[in-house]
Short mmCIF file of C-alpha atoms in Angstrom, two decimals:
data_model
loop_
_atom_site.label_atom_id
_atom_site.label_comp_id
_atom_site.label_asym_id
_atom_site.label_seq_id
_atom_site.Cartn_x
_atom_site.Cartn_y
_atom_site.Cartn_z
CA UNK C 1 91.22 85.55 110.97
CA UNK C 2 94.91 86.42 110.90
CA UNK C 3 95.01 86.31 114.71
CA UNK C 4 94.45 82.53 114.45
CA UNK C 5 97.27 80.05 114.03
CA UNK C 6 97.85 78.40 110.65
CA UNK C 7 96.73 75.08 112.19
CA UNK C 8 93.47 76.67 113.36
CA UNK C 9 92.80 78.14 109.91
CA UNK C 10 93.51 74.73 108.34
CA UNK C 11 90.92 73.24 110.71
CA UNK C 12 88.41 75.90 109.63
CA UNK C 13 89.02 74.97 105.97
CA UNK C 14 88.40 71.31 106.78
CA UNK C 15 85.20 72.21 108.64
CA UNK C 16 83.95 74.10 105.58
CA UNK C 17 84.74 71.09 103.41
CA UNK C 18 82.89 68.78 105.81
CA UNK C 19 79.75 70.95 105.79
CA UNK C 20 79.95 71.38 102.01
CA UNK C 21 80.02 67.65 101.39
CA UNK C 22 77.28 66.90 103.93
CA UNK C 23 74.90 69.58 102.59
CA UNK C 24 75.64 68.64 98.98
CA UNK C 25 74.20 65.17 99.56
CA UNK C 26 70.75 66.69 100.05
CA UNK C 27 68.82 66.41 96.75
CA UNK C 28 67.16 69.81 97.21
CA UNK C 29 70.51 71.63 97.59
CA UNK C 30 72.13 72.94 94.40
CA UNK C 31 74.79 75.24 95.81
CA UNK C 32 76.61 75.50 99.16
CA UNK C 33 78.26 78.80 100.08
CA UNK C 34 80.28 79.21 103.29
CA UNK C 35 81.24 82.84 103.89
CA UNK C 36 82.33 85.27 106.56
CA UNK C 37 81.32 88.91 106.94
CA UNK C 38 83.29 91.49 108.85
CA UNK C 39 82.36 95.09 109.65
CA UNK C 40 79.29 97.28 109.74
CA UNK C 41 79.87 98.43 106.15
CA UNK C 42 79.12 94.87 105.05
CA UNK C 43 75.88 94.88 107.04
CA UNK C 44 77.21 92.93 110.03
CA UNK C 45 74.99 93.50 113.06
CA UNK C 46 77.14 91.52 115.51
CA UNK C 47 80.29 93.20 116.89
CA UNK C 48 82.59 90.35 115.87
CA UNK C 49 83.43 88.58 112.60
CA UNK C 50 81.21 85.58 112.04
CA UNK C 51 80.59 82.97 109.39
CA UNK C 52 77.48 81.51 107.82
CA UNK C 53 76.69 78.78 105.35
CA UNK C 54 73.88 79.15 102.83
CA UNK C 55 72.53 76.10 101.02
CA UNK C 56 70.56 77.22 97.96
CA UNK C 57 67.86 75.15 96.23
CA UNK C 58 68.96 76.79 92.95
CA UNK C 59 72.20 77.97 91.37
CA UNK C 60 72.60 81.74 91.89
CA UNK C 61 73.03 83.52 88.54
CA UNK C 62 76.43 85.10 89.29
CA UNK C 63 77.83 81.75 90.42
CA UNK C 64 76.37 80.05 87.36
CA UNK C 65 78.06 82.56 85.03
CA UNK C 66 81.41 81.94 86.74
CA UNK C 67 80.93 78.18 86.64
CA UNK C 68 80.06 78.18 82.93
CA UNK C 69 82.98 80.49 82.10
CA UNK C 70 85.30 78.09 83.90
CA UNK C 71 83.83 75.04 82.17
CA UNK C 72 83.99 76.65 78.72
CA UNK C 73 87.36 78.42 78.79
CA UNK C 74 89.09 77.64 82.10
CA UNK C 75 88.66 81.25 83.26
CA UNK C 76 89.59 80.42 86.87
CA UNK C 77 92.36 77.87 86.42
CA UNK C 78 94.10 80.06 83.84
CA UNK C 79 94.76 82.51 86.68
CA UNK C 80 96.90 79.88 88.39
CA UNK C 81 98.42 78.09 85.41
CA UNK C 82 99.79 81.26 83.82
CA UNK C 83 99.50 84.09 86.34
CA UNK C 84 100.68 87.48 85.14
CA UNK C 85 103.27 88.70 87.62
CA UNK C 86 101.67 92.13 87.85
CA UNK C 87 98.53 90.60 89.40
CA UNK C 88 100.33 88.36 91.93
CA UNK C 89 100.24 89.49 95.56
CA UNK C 90 102.00 86.45 97.04
CA UNK C 91 103.27 83.20 95.54
CA UNK C 92 104.02 80.21 97.75
CA UNK C 93 104.94 76.58 97.15
CA UNK C 94 101.33 75.40 96.77
CA UNK C 95 99.29 78.61 96.69
CA UNK C 96 99.04 81.89 94.81
CA UNK C 97 97.24 85.05 95.97
CA UNK C 98 96.11 87.41 93.19
CA UNK C 99 94.29 90.62 92.54
CA UNK C 100 92.42 89.27 89.50
CA UNK C 101 92.17 91.45 86.41
CA UNK C 102 88.37 91.14 86.48
CA UNK C 103 87.90 91.78 90.20
CA UNK C 104 84.89 93.86 91.08
CA UNK C 105 86.20 95.50 94.26
CA UNK C 106 89.37 97.55 94.77
CA UNK C 107 92.08 95.40 96.43
CA UNK C 108 90.05 92.23 95.91
CA UNK C 109 92.22 89.16 96.62
CA UNK C 110 91.77 85.56 95.51
CA UNK C 111 93.66 82.78 97.27
CA UNK C 112 94.01 79.79 94.94
CA UNK C 113 95.72 76.38 95.24
CA UNK C 114 98.21 75.82 92.43
CA UNK C 115 96.92 72.28 92.02
CA UNK C 116 93.14 72.48 91.42
CA UNK C 117 91.05 70.62 93.99
CA UNK C 118 87.33 70.26 94.59
CA UNK C 119 87.51 71.17 98.29
CA UNK C 120 90.13 71.75 101.01
CA UNK C 121 89.94 68.14 102.19
CA UNK C 122 91.37 67.06 98.81
CA UNK C 123 94.65 68.84 99.56
CA UNK C 124 97.77 67.21 100.94
CA UNK C 125 98.72 68.24 104.47
CA UNK C 126 101.51 70.45 103.14
CA UNK C 127 99.23 72.13 100.60
CA UNK C 128 96.51 72.72 103.21
CA UNK C 129 98.98 74.32 105.62
CA UNK C 130 100.40 76.44 102.81
CA UNK C 131 96.93 77.58 101.75
CA UNK C 132 96.01 78.41 105.37
CA UNK C 133 99.16 80.52 105.70
CA UNK C 134 98.37 82.34 102.44
CA UNK C 135 94.82 83.06 103.62
CA UNK C 136 96.15 84.38 106.94
CA UNK C 137 98.60 86.65 105.10
CA UNK C 138 95.97 87.91 102.67
CA UNK C 139 93.71 89.25 105.39
CA UNK C 140 96.65 90.59 107.38
CA UNK C 141 97.90 92.47 104.31
CA UNK C 142 94.52 94.14 103.88
CA UNK C 143 94.35 95.13 107.55
CA UNK C 144 97.91 96.47 107.55
CA UNK C 145 97.35 98.30 104.27
CA UNK C 146 94.18 100.04 105.44
CA UNK C 147 95.41 100.47 109.01
CA UNK C 148 92.67 98.66 110.89
CA UNK C 149 90.05 95.93 110.74
CA UNK C 150 89.05 96.08 107.10
CA UNK C 151 85.33 95.49 106.45
CA UNK C 152 85.16 92.61 104.04
CA UNK C 153 83.32 89.61 102.70
CA UNK C 154 85.28 86.38 102.41
CA UNK C 155 83.61 83.52 100.59
CA UNK C 156 84.67 79.95 100.16
CA UNK C 157 84.22 79.24 96.43
CA UNK C 158 83.29 75.56 96.20
CA UNK C 159 81.92 73.85 93.09
CA UNK C 160 78.19 73.95 92.37
CA UNK C 161 76.44 70.70 91.58
CA UNK C 162 77.16 69.67 88.03
CA UNK C 163 80.47 71.54 87.94
CA UNK C 164 82.47 69.42 90.38
CA UNK C 165 84.99 68.27 87.77
CA UNK C 166 85.72 71.74 86.39
CA UNK C 167 85.40 74.28 89.21
CA UNK C 168 88.57 74.75 91.33
CA UNK C 169 88.14 75.51 95.03
CA UNK C 170 89.47 78.93 96.04
CA UNK C 171 88.67 81.77 98.42
CA UNK C 172 87.78 85.33 97.43
CA UNK C 173 88.21 88.30 99.78
CA UNK C 174 86.29 91.46 98.93
CA UNK C 175 87.38 94.45 101.04
CA UNK C 176 84.83 97.23 101.27
CA UNK C 177 87.48 99.97 101.34
CA UNK C 178 89.17 101.72 98.42
CA UNK C 179 91.50 103.90 100.48
CA UNK C 180 92.14 105.18 103.99
CA UNK C 181 88.73 106.09 105.45
CA UNK C 182 87.24 105.67 101.95
CA UNK C 183 84.67 102.97 101.36
CA UNK C 184 83.42 101.35 98.20
CA UNK C 185 79.73 102.06 97.76
CA UNK C 186 78.02 100.71 94.69
CA UNK C 187 77.22 103.49 92.22
CA UNK C 188 73.84 103.68 90.52
CA UNK C 189 75.17 102.25 87.27
CA UNK C 190 76.74 99.33 89.15
CA UNK C 191 73.51 98.49 90.94
CA UNK C 192 71.43 98.80 87.80
CA UNK C 193 73.66 96.97 85.34
CA UNK C 194 75.88 94.74 87.47
CA UNK C 195 78.87 96.31 85.67
CA UNK C 196 81.43 97.39 88.25
CA UNK C 197 83.51 100.55 87.83
CA UNK C 198 87.23 100.16 88.62
CA UNK C 199 88.41 102.47 91.40
CA UNK C 200 91.94 101.01 91.50
CA UNK C 201 93.56 99.01 88.71
CA UNK C 202 94.17 95.41 89.85
CA UNK C 203 97.87 95.54 88.92
CA UNK C 204 98.27 98.67 91.07
CA UNK C 205 96.39 97.00 93.92
CA UNK C 206 98.62 93.92 93.70
CA UNK C 207 101.77 96.06 93.68
CA UNK C 208 100.62 98.01 96.74
CA UNK C 209 99.62 94.86 98.64
CA UNK C 210 102.88 93.07 97.77
CA UNK C 211 104.74 95.90 99.49
CA UNK C 212 102.84 95.41 102.77
CA UNK C 213 104.77 93.57 105.47
CA UNK C 214 103.00 90.59 107.04
#
């Protein structure tokens, strides 16, 4: 992704927004999830990064929990409105990149517009360009930090049906590494319970990523 120009990434964001809005008009679709997978450790069978879009006829339980937490206590927008400096990886005019305190993967990064929007096509031109630049930098930081093409999942977090007025669009990047040549494999307790064990504290991850030159 970071080999693309900022303009090209902005176009990708607009394409995701276009597909999201078109698929959301279908009555049988409850949730639209654009995402990209990169690397064999994520289960990618093609030798290049590639994106997909899933349109679910139901609301996946993990997404529903996030959506309800946001609706009830602004769990997502509080990250942007009052970000703790220790979790901030990069702050720009319109965008903030964080290692959230409740991230599930080491060096997990969330790229969030400072002004909440439903989808990328709701942003001003300046905000869209700024967000695209932040997204480019986020992946480049991870690659430079780990010294290669970091296996990761990047998903475009758009609002589920029924949560359009409360859910803020953002992008989450989940790298599958926890150190040089060390990968994050889900432990038994994580797979059984869905409770993730912290390999690297998010404030330490943010500090290390802030120091990476992009």
